[in-house]
Short mmCIF file of C-alpha atoms (C1' of nucleotides) in Angstrom, two decimals:
data_model
loop_
_atom_site.label_atom_id
_atom_site.label_comp_id
_atom_site.label_asym_id
_atom_site.label_seq_id
_atom_site.Cartn_x
_atom_site.Cartn_y
_atom_site.Cartn_z
CA MET A 13 0.00 0.00 0.00
CA HIS A 14 2.91 2.32 0.57
CA SER A 15 5.76 2.37 -1.86
CA LEU A 16 9.07 4.14 -1.41
CA SER A 17 8.00 7.16 -3.42
CA ASP A 18 4.89 7.36 -1.24
CA ASP A 19 7.07 7.69 1.83
CA ILE A 20 9.18 10.42 0.27
CA PHE A 21 6.03 12.18 -0.85
CA SER A 22 4.57 12.02 2.65
CA THR A 23 7.78 13.28 4.23
CA LEU A 24 8.03 16.27 1.92
CA LEU A 25 4.29 16.88 2.17
CA GLU A 26 4.53 17.14 5.92
CA SER A 27 7.59 19.38 5.75
CA ILE A 28 5.71 21.81 3.55
CA LEU A 29 2.29 21.75 5.20
CA SER A 30 3.77 22.10 8.67
CA ASP A 31 5.69 25.15 7.43
CA GLN A 32 9.08 23.62 8.13
CA ILE A 33 9.99 24.81 4.64
CA ALA A 34 8.96 28.37 3.94
CA ALA A 35 7.17 29.45 0.78
CA GLY A 36 9.58 30.62 -1.91
CA GLU A 37 12.41 28.59 -0.51
CA ARG A 38 14.39 26.51 -2.96
CA LEU A 39 14.80 22.77 -2.54
CA PRO A 40 18.06 20.97 -3.27
CA SER A 41 18.48 19.52 -6.74
CA GLU A 42 16.89 16.21 -7.65
CA ARG A 43 20.28 14.52 -7.52
CA GLU A 44 20.94 15.91 -4.06
CA LEU A 45 17.45 15.02 -2.78
CA ALA A 46 17.78 11.51 -4.16
CA LYS A 47 20.97 11.10 -2.14
CA ARG A 48 19.36 12.40 1.04
CA PHE A 49 16.46 10.00 0.73
CA SER A 50 18.84 7.19 -0.20
CA THR A 51 17.13 6.53 -3.49
CA ASN A 52 17.47 7.28 -7.19
CA ARG A 53 16.23 10.20 -9.24
CA ASN A 54 13.35 8.35 -10.90
CA THR A 55 11.74 7.27 -7.68
CA LEU A 56 12.35 10.67 -6.13
CA ARG A 57 10.85 12.38 -9.15
CA GLU A 58 7.63 10.43 -8.69
CA ALA A 59 7.23 12.05 -5.30
CA LEU A 60 8.10 15.49 -6.67
CA GLN A 61 5.58 15.16 -9.50
CA ARG A 62 2.83 14.51 -7.00
CA LEU A 63 3.76 17.56 -4.97
CA GLU A 64 3.84 19.63 -8.13
CA HIS A 65 0.37 18.49 -9.18
CA LEU A 66 -0.90 19.49 -5.75
CA ALA A 67 0.62 22.92 -6.49
CA LEU A 68 2.85 22.63 -3.41
CA ILE A 69 6.10 22.98 -5.33
CA GLY A 70 7.10 24.36 -8.70
CA ILE A 71 9.56 22.49 -10.90
CA ARG A 72 11.24 24.38 -13.70
CA HIS A 73 13.67 22.94 -16.19
CA GLY A 74 17.17 24.30 -15.63
CA GLN A 75 16.14 26.30 -12.63
CA GLY A 76 15.25 23.95 -9.82
CA ILE A 77 12.46 23.31 -7.40
CA THR A 78 10.79 26.00 -5.30
CA VAL A 79 8.23 25.64 -2.57
CA GLN A 80 5.01 27.43 -3.42
CA ASP A 81 2.82 29.34 -1.03
CA TYR A 82 0.25 26.61 -0.66
CA ARG A 83 -2.09 28.90 1.23
CA LYS A 84 -2.60 30.69 -2.06
CA THR A 85 -1.94 28.05 -4.71
CA ALA A 86 -3.39 24.79 -3.41
CA ARG A 87 -6.61 23.14 -4.53
CA PHE A 88 -9.56 21.56 -2.82
CA ASP A 89 -7.86 18.17 -2.62
CA CYS A 90 -5.19 19.59 -0.32
CA ILE A 91 -7.63 19.83 2.55
CA ALA A 92 -7.18 16.30 3.85
CA PRO A 93 -3.37 16.43 4.12
CA PHE A 94 -3.54 19.96 5.48
CA LEU A 95 -5.84 18.95 8.33
CA VAL A 96 -3.48 16.12 9.17
CA HIS A 97 -0.26 18.12 9.13
CA ALA A 98 -1.16 21.74 9.85
CA GLN A 99 0.47 23.08 12.99
CA ARG A 100 -1.28 26.28 14.05
CA PRO A 101 -4.37 25.34 16.08
CA GLU A 102 -6.35 28.41 15.08
CA GLU A 103 -5.71 27.74 11.40
CA ARG A 104 -6.91 24.17 11.77
CA PHE A 105 -9.92 25.38 13.68
CA ARG A 106 -10.90 27.83 10.97
CA MET A 107 -10.35 25.21 8.28
CA ILE A 108 -12.73 22.82 10.02
CA GLU A 109 -15.21 25.62 10.60
CA ASP A 110 -15.22 26.51 6.92
CA LEU A 111 -15.24 22.85 5.93
CA LEU A 112 -18.46 22.39 7.87
CA ARG A 113 -20.02 25.25 5.95
CA VAL A 114 -19.04 23.63 2.67
CA ARG A 115 -20.26 20.25 3.81
CA SER A 116 -23.69 21.48 4.75
CA ARG A 117 -24.07 23.38 1.49
CA ILE A 118 -22.95 20.40 -0.58
CA LEU A 119 -25.22 18.05 1.32
CA GLU A 120 -28.09 20.45 0.87
CA MET A 121 -27.45 20.42 -2.84
CA CYS A 122 -27.19 16.64 -3.01
CA VAL A 123 -30.41 16.21 -1.08
CA GLU A 124 -32.15 18.67 -3.35
CA LEU A 125 -30.95 16.87 -6.45
CA ALA A 126 -31.78 13.47 -4.98
CA ALA A 127 -35.30 14.57 -4.16
CA SER A 128 -35.90 15.72 -7.72
CA ARG A 129 -34.14 12.89 -9.53
CA ALA A 130 -34.41 9.78 -7.34
CA SER A 131 -35.84 6.63 -8.86
CA GLU A 132 -38.14 4.30 -6.94
CA GLU A 133 -35.19 2.06 -6.12
CA ASP A 134 -33.20 5.04 -4.85
CA ILE A 135 -36.06 6.12 -2.62
CA GLN A 136 -36.44 2.59 -1.32
CA ARG A 137 -32.77 2.26 -0.46
CA ILE A 138 -32.59 5.65 1.24
CA ALA A 139 -35.69 4.84 3.27
CA GLU A 140 -34.15 1.58 4.43
CA LEU A 141 -30.96 3.31 5.51
CA ILE A 142 -32.92 5.97 7.34
CA ASP A 143 -34.88 3.30 9.18
CA ALA A 144 -31.66 1.54 10.10
CA GLN A 145 -30.28 4.77 11.49
CA LEU A 146 -33.36 5.34 13.60
CA VAL A 147 -32.93 1.87 15.09
CA HIS A 148 -29.23 2.43 15.79
CA HIS A 149 -30.06 5.77 17.35
CA GLN A 150 -32.55 4.16 19.68
CA ASP A 151 -30.05 1.43 20.53
CA ASN A 152 -27.35 4.03 21.18
CA ASP A 153 -25.09 2.10 18.82
CA ARG A 154 -22.74 4.89 17.90
CA ASP A 155 -20.47 2.96 15.53
CA ALA A 156 -23.31 1.43 13.55
CA LEU A 157 -24.97 4.83 13.40
CA MET A 158 -21.87 6.47 11.94
CA ARG A 159 -21.46 3.73 9.36
CA THR A 160 -25.08 3.83 8.36
CA GLU A 161 -25.09 7.59 8.11
CA ILE A 162 -22.16 7.43 5.68
CA ALA A 163 -24.02 4.76 3.70
CA MET A 164 -27.15 6.92 3.57
CA ILE A 165 -25.22 9.94 2.34
CA ASP A 166 -23.69 7.70 -0.28
CA ALA A 167 -27.12 6.52 -1.35
CA ILE A 168 -28.34 10.10 -1.54
CA VAL A 169 -25.39 11.04 -3.71
CA ASP A 170 -26.17 8.11 -5.99
CA ALA A 171 -29.79 9.15 -6.10
CA SER A 172 -28.80 12.62 -7.24
CA HIS A 173 -27.61 11.02 -10.49
CA SER A 174 -24.98 13.69 -10.74
CA LEU A 175 -21.33 13.11 -11.59
CA MET A 176 -20.68 16.48 -9.98
CA ALA A 177 -22.21 15.39 -6.69
CA ARG A 178 -20.46 12.02 -6.77
CA TRP A 179 -17.03 13.52 -7.38
CA LEU A 180 -17.50 16.24 -4.78
CA ALA A 181 -18.65 13.64 -2.29
CA ASN A 182 -15.62 11.48 -3.05
CA THR A 183 -13.34 14.40 -2.26
CA LEU A 184 -15.16 15.08 1.00
CA LEU A 185 -15.06 11.38 1.88
CA ASP A 186 -11.30 11.48 1.41
CA VAL A 187 -11.16 14.19 4.02
CA TYR A 188 -13.34 12.13 6.31
CA ASN A 189 -11.28 8.97 5.87
CA ASP A 190 -7.91 10.62 6.33
CA PHE A 191 -9.14 12.65 9.23
CA SER A 192 -11.49 10.18 10.89
CA PRO A 193 -9.19 9.39 13.83
CA HIS A 194 -9.79 12.96 14.93
CA THR A 195 -13.45 13.26 14.01
CA ALA A 196 -14.95 11.19 16.81
CA GLU A 197 -15.73 14.24 18.93
CA MET A 198 -17.16 15.92 15.86
CA TRP A 199 -19.90 13.36 15.43
CA VAL A 200 -22.69 14.93 17.36
CA ALA A 201 -26.36 14.20 16.98
CA ASP A 202 -28.93 16.82 17.71
CA GLU A 203 -32.10 15.96 19.60
CA SER A 204 -33.98 16.71 16.41
CA PHE A 205 -32.11 13.91 14.63
CA PRO A 206 -34.99 11.40 14.41
CA SER A 207 -37.53 13.96 13.29
CA TYR A 208 -35.09 15.33 10.71
CA LEU A 209 -34.57 11.88 9.23
CA ALA A 210 -38.30 11.20 9.13
CA SER A 211 -38.99 14.49 7.37
CA LEU A 212 -36.13 13.85 4.96
CA ARG A 213 -37.49 10.45 4.02
CA LYS A 214 -40.90 11.89 3.41
CA ALA A 215 -39.60 14.83 1.36
CA ILE A 216 -37.47 12.60 -0.86
CA ALA A 217 -40.27 10.08 -1.35
CA GLU A 218 -42.56 12.91 -2.45
CA HIS A 219 -39.90 14.48 -4.68
CA ASP A 220 -40.26 17.66 -2.65
CA ALA A 221 -36.82 19.12 -3.37
CA GLY A 222 -37.47 22.45 -1.71
CA THR A 223 -38.46 20.94 1.62
CA ALA A 224 -35.69 18.36 1.51
CA ALA A 225 -33.12 21.10 0.98
CA SER A 226 -34.44 23.48 3.59
CA ILE A 227 -34.75 20.94 6.40
CA THR A 228 -31.26 19.69 5.62
CA ARG A 229 -29.95 23.24 5.68
CA SER A 230 -31.46 24.04 9.04
CA TYR A 231 -30.54 20.71 10.57
CA TYR A 232 -26.88 21.11 9.68
CA GLN A 233 -26.87 24.72 10.82
CA SER A 234 -27.82 23.44 14.23
CA ILE A 235 -25.39 20.51 14.20
CA ASP A 236 -22.49 22.59 12.95
CA ALA A 237 -23.06 25.21 15.63
CA THR A 238 -22.75 22.47 18.23
CA ILE A 239 -19.59 21.07 16.67
CA ILE A 240 -18.01 24.52 16.52
CA ARG A 241 -18.83 25.08 20.16
CA VAL A 242 -17.06 21.84 21.07
CA LEU A 243 -14.06 22.70 18.93
CA GLU A 244 -13.82 26.18 20.39
CA GLU A 245 -13.46 24.68 23.82
CA LEU A 246 -10.78 22.33 22.57
CA LEU A 247 -8.99 25.25 20.92
CA HIS A 248 -9.16 27.27 24.13
CA SER A 249 -7.74 24.52 26.30
CA ALA A 250 -5.00 23.90 23.71
CA THR A 251 -4.15 27.60 23.69
CA LEU A 252 -3.98 27.69 27.47
CA GLU A 253 -1.61 24.74 27.51
CA ALA A 254 0.78 26.44 25.10
CA MET B 26 5.00 23.92 -21.02
CA HIS B 27 4.22 20.44 -22.34
CA SER B 28 6.65 17.67 -21.74
CA LEU B 29 6.49 14.25 -23.33
CA SER B 30 4.81 12.64 -20.35
CA ASP B 31 2.22 15.44 -20.46
CA ASP B 32 1.33 14.45 -24.00
CA ILE B 33 1.00 10.79 -23.10
CA PHE B 34 -1.10 11.74 -20.09
CA SER B 35 -3.40 13.87 -22.23
CA THR B 36 -3.78 11.16 -24.83
CA LEU B 37 -4.72 8.51 -22.29
CA LEU B 38 -6.90 10.97 -20.40
CA GLU B 39 -8.91 11.67 -23.52
CA SER B 40 -9.18 7.97 -24.36
CA ILE B 41 -10.67 7.28 -20.96
CA LEU B 42 -12.93 10.31 -20.56
CA SER B 43 -14.34 9.92 -24.05
CA ASP B 44 -15.16 6.30 -23.24
CA GLN B 45 -12.93 4.91 -25.95
CA ILE B 46 -11.63 2.58 -23.26
CA ALA B 47 -14.37 0.99 -21.20
CA ALA B 48 -14.32 0.78 -17.42
CA GLY B 49 -12.79 -2.45 -16.17
CA GLU B 50 -10.77 -2.93 -19.31
CA ARG B 51 -7.12 -3.80 -18.88
CA LEU B 52 -4.38 -1.69 -20.44
CA PRO B 53 -1.26 -3.23 -22.01
CA SER B 54 1.76 -3.58 -19.78
CA GLU B 55 4.03 -0.61 -19.09
CA ARG B 56 6.66 -2.06 -21.38
CA GLU B 57 4.14 -2.47 -24.18
CA LEU B 58 2.65 1.00 -23.67
CA ALA B 59 6.12 2.55 -23.64
CA LYS B 60 6.76 0.98 -27.04
CA ARG B 61 3.47 2.23 -28.45
CA PHE B 62 4.16 5.79 -27.33
CA SER B 63 7.75 5.50 -28.56
CA THR B 64 9.23 6.25 -25.18
CA ASN B 65 10.71 4.52 -22.16
CA ARG B 66 9.07 3.11 -19.07
CA ASN B 67 10.08 5.92 -16.72
CA THR B 68 8.52 8.64 -18.81
CA LEU B 69 5.45 6.55 -19.46
CA ARG B 70 5.07 5.81 -15.77
CA GLU B 71 4.93 9.53 -15.00
CA ALA B 72 1.82 9.73 -17.12
CA LEU B 73 0.31 6.62 -15.55
CA GLN B 74 0.94 7.92 -12.03
CA ARG B 75 -1.04 11.05 -12.82
CA LEU B 76 -3.95 9.02 -14.14
CA GLU B 77 -3.84 6.86 -11.05
CA HIS B 78 -3.92 9.86 -8.72
CA LEU B 79 -6.97 11.10 -10.60
CA ALA B 80 -8.51 7.67 -9.87
CA LEU B 81 -8.93 7.02 -13.58
CA ILE B 82 -6.81 3.88 -13.61
CA GLY B 83 -5.69 1.38 -11.01
CA ILE B 84 -2.13 0.10 -11.00
CA ARG B 85 -1.38 -3.08 -9.07
CA HIS B 86 2.01 -4.68 -8.67
CA GLY B 87 2.22 -7.95 -10.54
CA GLN B 88 -1.25 -7.61 -11.95
CA GLY B 89 -1.34 -4.76 -14.41
CA ILE B 90 -3.29 -1.61 -15.13
CA THR B 91 -7.07 -1.44 -15.23
CA VAL B 92 -9.32 1.42 -16.25
CA GLN B 93 -11.57 2.49 -13.42
CA ASP B 94 -15.16 3.60 -13.73
CA TYR B 95 -14.40 7.29 -13.44
CA ARG B 96 -18.08 8.13 -13.16
CA LYS B 97 -17.94 6.53 -9.74
CA THR B 98 -14.33 6.95 -8.62
CA ALA B 99 -13.19 10.37 -9.81
CA ARG B 100 -12.78 13.48 -7.67
CA PHE B 101 -13.74 17.09 -7.97
CA ASP B 102 -10.59 17.95 -9.91
CA CYS B 103 -11.68 15.72 -12.78
CA ILE B 104 -14.38 18.15 -13.82
CA ALA B 105 -12.23 20.33 -16.04
CA PRO B 106 -10.83 17.51 -18.18
CA PHE B 107 -14.23 15.82 -18.26
CA LEU B 108 -15.94 18.90 -19.68
CA VAL B 109 -13.24 19.12 -22.32
CA HIS B 110 -13.34 15.49 -23.42
CA ALA B 111 -16.79 14.14 -22.57
CA GLN B 112 -18.72 12.95 -25.60
CA ARG B 113 -22.38 12.57 -24.71
CA PRO B 114 -24.06 15.97 -25.04
CA GLU B 115 -26.67 15.29 -22.38
CA GLU B 116 -24.00 14.25 -19.89
CA ARG B 117 -22.04 17.43 -20.53
CA PHE B 118 -25.22 19.43 -20.20
CA ARG B 119 -26.07 17.94 -16.84
CA MET B 120 -22.50 18.41 -15.62
CA ILE B 121 -22.63 22.09 -16.47
CA GLU B 122 -26.08 22.39 -14.93
CA ASP B 123 -24.84 20.89 -11.67
CA LEU B 124 -21.63 22.86 -11.83
CA LEU B 125 -23.66 26.06 -11.88
CA ARG B 126 -25.46 24.95 -8.74
CA VAL B 127 -22.16 24.35 -7.02
CA ARG B 128 -20.75 27.63 -8.22
CA SER B 129 -23.63 29.66 -6.90
CA ARG B 130 -23.52 27.93 -3.53
CA ILE B 131 -19.76 28.36 -3.21
CA LEU B 132 -19.98 32.00 -4.22
CA GLU B 133 -22.76 32.51 -1.74
CA MET B 134 -20.55 31.08 0.96
CA CYS B 135 -17.54 33.17 -0.06
CA VAL B 136 -19.61 36.34 -0.10
CA GLU B 137 -21.01 35.51 3.30
CA LEU B 138 -17.55 34.89 4.73
CA ALA B 139 -16.14 37.98 3.05
CA ALA B 140 -18.89 40.15 4.49
CA SER B 141 -18.17 38.95 8.00
CA ARG B 142 -14.38 38.90 7.81
CA ALA B 143 -13.30 41.59 5.34
CA SER B 144 -10.78 44.18 6.46
CA GLU B 145 -11.05 47.82 5.46
CA GLU B 146 -8.52 47.23 2.67
CA ASP B 147 -10.54 44.26 1.42
CA ILE B 148 -13.72 46.31 1.37
CA GLN B 149 -11.93 49.13 -0.44
CA ARG B 150 -10.56 46.81 -3.12
CA ILE B 151 -13.87 45.06 -3.68
CA ALA B 152 -15.64 48.39 -3.96
CA GLU B 153 -13.15 49.56 -6.58
CA LEU B 154 -13.63 46.42 -8.64
CA ILE B 155 -17.40 46.73 -8.41
CA ASP B 156 -17.18 50.33 -9.62
CA ALA B 157 -14.96 49.25 -12.49
CA GLN B 158 -17.52 46.61 -13.46
CA LEU B 159 -20.33 49.12 -13.44
CA VAL B 160 -18.31 51.33 -15.80
CA HIS B 161 -17.51 48.44 -18.13
CA HIS B 162 -21.16 47.43 -18.08
CA GLN B 163 -22.25 50.90 -19.12
CA ASP B 164 -19.55 50.94 -21.83
CA ASN B 165 -20.68 47.51 -23.05
CA ASP B 166 -17.06 46.38 -22.82
CA ARG B 167 -17.66 42.67 -22.52
CA ASP B 168 -14.03 41.53 -22.28
CA ALA B 169 -13.09 44.04 -19.61
CA LEU B 170 -16.25 43.15 -17.73
CA MET B 171 -15.40 39.46 -17.70
CA ARG B 172 -11.85 40.12 -16.54
CA THR B 173 -12.98 42.49 -13.82
CA GLU B 174 -15.64 40.11 -12.62
CA ILE B 175 -13.02 37.41 -12.19
CA ALA B 176 -10.81 39.88 -10.34
CA MET B 177 -13.68 40.84 -8.05
CA ILE B 178 -14.47 37.25 -7.22
CA ASP B 179 -10.79 36.77 -6.49
CA ALA B 180 -10.85 39.76 -4.15
CA ILE B 181 -13.94 38.42 -2.42
CA VAL B 182 -12.25 35.07 -1.91
CA ASP B 183 -9.21 36.84 -0.46
CA ALA B 184 -11.49 38.86 1.79
CA SER B 185 -13.04 35.69 3.13
CA HIS B 186 -9.66 34.93 4.74
CA SER B 187 -10.41 31.26 4.30
CA LEU B 188 -7.98 28.67 2.96
CA MET B 189 -11.03 26.56 2.21
CA ALA B 190 -12.58 29.24 0.04
CA ARG B 191 -9.28 29.99 -1.70
CA TRP B 192 -8.62 26.36 -2.56
CA LEU B 193 -12.17 25.73 -3.72
CA ALA B 194 -12.02 28.85 -5.84
CA ASN B 195 -8.71 27.71 -7.36
CA THR B 196 -10.34 24.45 -8.39
CA LEU B 197 -13.28 26.25 -9.94
CA LEU B 198 -10.95 28.68 -11.69
CA ASP B 199 -9.17 25.70 -13.21
CA VAL B 200 -12.46 24.63 -14.69
CA TYR B 201 -13.04 28.12 -16.00
CA ASN B 202 -9.58 28.42 -17.52
CA ASP B 203 -9.60 25.01 -19.19
CA PHE B 204 -13.14 25.46 -20.39
CA SER B 205 -13.14 29.18 -21.20
CA PRO B 206 -13.08 28.72 -24.99
CA HIS B 207 -16.56 27.31 -24.61
CA THR B 208 -17.87 29.59 -21.90
CA ALA B 209 -18.41 32.72 -23.95
CA GLU B 210 -22.10 32.01 -24.45
CA MET B 211 -22.39 31.22 -20.77
CA TRP B 212 -21.42 34.72 -19.70
CA VAL B 213 -24.79 36.32 -19.40
CA ALA B 214 -25.63 39.40 -17.43
CA ASP B 215 -29.07 39.91 -16.03
CA GLU B 216 -30.76 43.28 -16.16
CA SER B 217 -30.49 43.37 -12.38
CA PHE B 218 -26.69 43.23 -12.65
CA PRO B 219 -25.95 46.84 -11.65
CA SER B 220 -28.35 46.87 -8.75
CA TYR B 221 -27.00 43.52 -7.52
CA LEU B 222 -23.45 44.85 -7.51
CA ALA B 223 -24.49 48.01 -5.68
CA SER B 224 -26.33 46.02 -3.02
CA LEU B 225 -23.41 43.66 -2.70
CA ARG B 226 -20.95 46.50 -2.15
CA LYS B 227 -23.18 48.00 0.51
CA ALA B 228 -23.75 44.69 2.29
CA ILE B 229 -20.05 43.87 2.42
CA ALA B 230 -19.11 47.37 3.57
CA GLU B 231 -21.62 47.06 6.39
CA HIS B 232 -20.51 43.50 7.26
CA ASP B 233 -24.07 42.37 6.64
CA ALA B 234 -23.31 38.72 5.86
CA GLY B 235 -26.92 37.59 5.72
CA THR B 236 -27.95 40.14 3.11
CA ALA B 237 -24.79 39.64 1.09
CA ALA B 238 -25.46 35.91 0.94
CA SER B 239 -29.13 36.13 0.13
CA ILE B 240 -28.82 38.67 -2.68
CA THR B 241 -25.99 36.63 -4.19
CA ARG B 242 -28.13 33.52 -3.96
CA SER B 243 -31.07 35.03 -5.70
CA TYR B 244 -28.97 36.80 -8.32
CA TYR B 245 -27.25 33.60 -9.35
CA GLN B 246 -30.52 31.68 -9.33
CA SER B 247 -31.75 34.07 -11.98
CA ILE B 248 -28.49 34.06 -13.97
CA ASP B 249 -28.17 30.30 -13.89
CA ALA B 250 -31.73 29.82 -15.08
CA THR B 251 -30.90 31.96 -18.10
CA ILE B 252 -27.71 30.05 -18.81
CA ILE B 253 -29.50 26.74 -18.58
CA ARG B 254 -32.15 27.97 -20.98
CA VAL B 255 -29.45 28.89 -23.50
CA LEU B 256 -27.71 25.56 -23.06
CA GLU B 257 -30.94 23.63 -23.44
CA GLU B 258 -31.44 25.21 -26.84
CA LEU B 259 -27.89 24.31 -27.81
CA LEU B 260 -28.47 20.76 -26.62
CA HIS B 261 -31.68 20.51 -28.60
CA SER B 262 -30.13 21.69 -31.83
CA ALA B 263 -27.17 19.35 -31.27
CA THR B 264 -29.56 16.45 -30.73
CA LEU B 265 -31.48 17.30 -33.86
CA GLU B 266 -28.29 17.36 -35.91
CA ALA B 267 -27.28 13.93 -34.68
"C1'" DC C 30 33.71 51.06 -16.04
"C1'" DT C 31 29.84 49.24 -18.47
"C1'" DT C 32 27.86 46.14 -21.53
"C1'" DG C 33 27.31 42.45 -24.42
"C1'" DA C 34 28.26 37.80 -26.00
"C1'" DC C 35 29.80 33.44 -25.16
"C1'" DA C 36 31.13 29.38 -22.51
"C1'" DA C 37 30.73 26.59 -18.44
"C1'" DA C 38 28.21 24.82 -14.65
"C1'" DT C 39 23.89 23.55 -12.75
"C1'" DT C 40 19.43 21.74 -13.07
"C1'" DG C 41 15.46 19.27 -14.73
"C1'" DG C 42 13.85 15.87 -18.78
"C1'" DT C 43 14.54 11.48 -21.27
"C1'" DT C 44 16.50 7.19 -22.21
"C1'" DG C 45 17.61 2.16 -21.85
"C1'" DA C 46 18.95 -1.71 -19.44
"C1'" DA C 47 19.09 -4.43 -15.53
"C1'" DC C 48 17.36 -6.23 -11.37
"C1'" DC C 49 13.81 -6.85 -7.37
"C1'" DA C 50 9.11 -8.15 -5.93
"C1'" DA C 51 4.18 -9.21 -6.29
"C1'" DT C 52 0.78 -11.79 -8.78
"C1'" DG C 53 -1.38 -15.27 -11.62
"C1'" DC C 54 -1.29 -19.48 -13.96
"C1'" DA C 55 0.01 -23.90 -15.81
"C1'" DG C 56 1.63 -28.21 -14.86
"C1'" DC C 57 2.75 -31.64 -11.73
"C1'" DA C 58 2.39 -34.56 -7.61
"C1'" DT C 59 -0.69 -36.40 -4.42
"C1'" DA D 13 -10.17 -33.33 -7.71
"C1'" DT D 14 -6.90 -30.84 -4.95
"C1'" DG D 15 -3.01 -28.47 -3.54
"C1'" DC D 16 1.66 -27.22 -4.28
"C1'" DT D 17 5.47 -25.58 -6.94
"C1'" DG D 18 7.83 -23.11 -10.30
"C1'" DC D 19 7.62 -20.15 -14.29
"C1'" DA D 20 6.01 -16.19 -16.88
"C1'" DT D 21 4.18 -11.69 -16.59
"C1'" DT D 22 3.77 -7.35 -14.52
"C1'" DG D 23 4.74 -3.35 -11.75
"C1'" DG D 24 8.64 -1.15 -8.50
"C1'" DT D 25 13.46 0.39 -8.03
"C1'" DT D 26 18.03 1.34 -9.36
"C1'" DC D 27 21.82 2.93 -12.19
"C1'" DA D 28 24.38 5.51 -15.59
"C1'" DA D 29 24.40 8.28 -19.30
"C1'" DC D 30 22.84 11.82 -22.27
"C1'" DC D 31 19.69 15.86 -23.84
"C1'" DA D 32 17.89 20.55 -23.00
"C1'" DA D 33 16.69 24.81 -20.39
"C1'" DT D 34 18.48 28.23 -17.34
"C1'" DT D 35 21.70 30.71 -14.64
"C1'" DT D 36 26.19 32.31 -13.77
"C1'" DG D 37 30.72 33.70 -14.58
"C1'" DT D 38 34.14 35.39 -17.71
"C1'" DC D 39 36.11 38.02 -21.05
"C1'" DA D 40 36.29 41.17 -24.84
"C1'" DA D 41 34.51 45.31 -27.04
"C1'" DG D 42 32.84 49.78 -26.37
#
DNA sequence: CTTGACAAATTGGTTGAACCAATGCAGCAT
DNA sequence: ATGCTGCATTGGTTCAACCAATTTGTCAAG
């Protein structure tokens, strides 16, 4: 699962995202880097190519390799590694805060699309997964609930019949997977959880896109506010420790 | 700007995204592919690595290279190349339709963040760019208007002081840049354009995030409906030709 | 002393061959 | 029929050399 070039990539990735190498700084030559990592140029170059495609470094023929200012140049897919490696607590906090905003808006869109485009099979599957969640919620089975919630979101994305939604969701799932060790405390359920799910099922079954979107919007507004409150406390205690 | 491995990458990318190679199909070995592209394994592998990181192919040691079902596996950053290479008109149409939804929601979020977080300098710069747009609009200078609108959006993203927003915007700008030859007809301005800009400037200056977001939402709802109407006509005529 | 051209050094880009390592399969032994 | 073994195929890594873009240093002309 992890090749040599993966390791080199990860090492350099961490160096950059944790600001151990400043933006604008020049890296040693490929030959020199290959020596330092005890490997050859080809394998090293694989790692460098990846960093370049993430817009973390710039490689120019005859000139060398420079570290870019990833805060300005990076793309959406840099979020997962950034959350893993970023050092400043307040920057991580803001990233998560803004990520929640994006998540709720994307989910709102997916739900809206799913409600308008879902087939009978889609509706059936979503309803089943909602029922399963309600059972897990009553049983207080946290793990099963988390798994089923992911599965339901996946089903909703499928039901939206949108490549756009699927690809966006994949990117967000990457963030979730890479970051899941730290997301346990972020998985909060509001008291309105069961009624939200029931309304959602009904809205999707009736192809009522407007209602589906608006209840999702307001539910996540509430959830996200709770999560941010929890994170603020964590940030405060971390700041006090430092 | 285009190295040999870039060319190979583009060629394979097009083959996959235009469905010339079906999902699940197996590609020839690296040695064989290198021969066909008249190059060596190392250079060829650079191209393959890129395709793998886009989740378009899967490379497994000892087993070979298989084309993935990109409609299920791809990420957000696949949108630009997909719009360039995709063949089915109705699939392109739906992608653009959904992309507009995402754009308006992201912009709404950026405007909301910018309104709450903008510094005095940010507000000043945005106001200047809005004024410039109003002038260009009155002069009917379409090119200058498009450029200035991009610059304003960029300033708004900066004013949001959000890595999230910046990185999302970079991804969307990639789509715009790669797809801009085809976007001319998509650049429509509603009659409410000047009044929207004026309200936006006021809302941001007053840090009124709610108003800024809601007027942006409704403005883009109107714009996007127009764009979709135009595209539907194009789709219809294309379907009739075929 | 300044300026321009040219040559050398440095750096990334490409090449080809060889070897290591994971996988799948065919043939053989049971 | 089953399970093992060894071979063929395939990706992963390494090495050494050369090509090509860029920068830098040097020297000659002004």
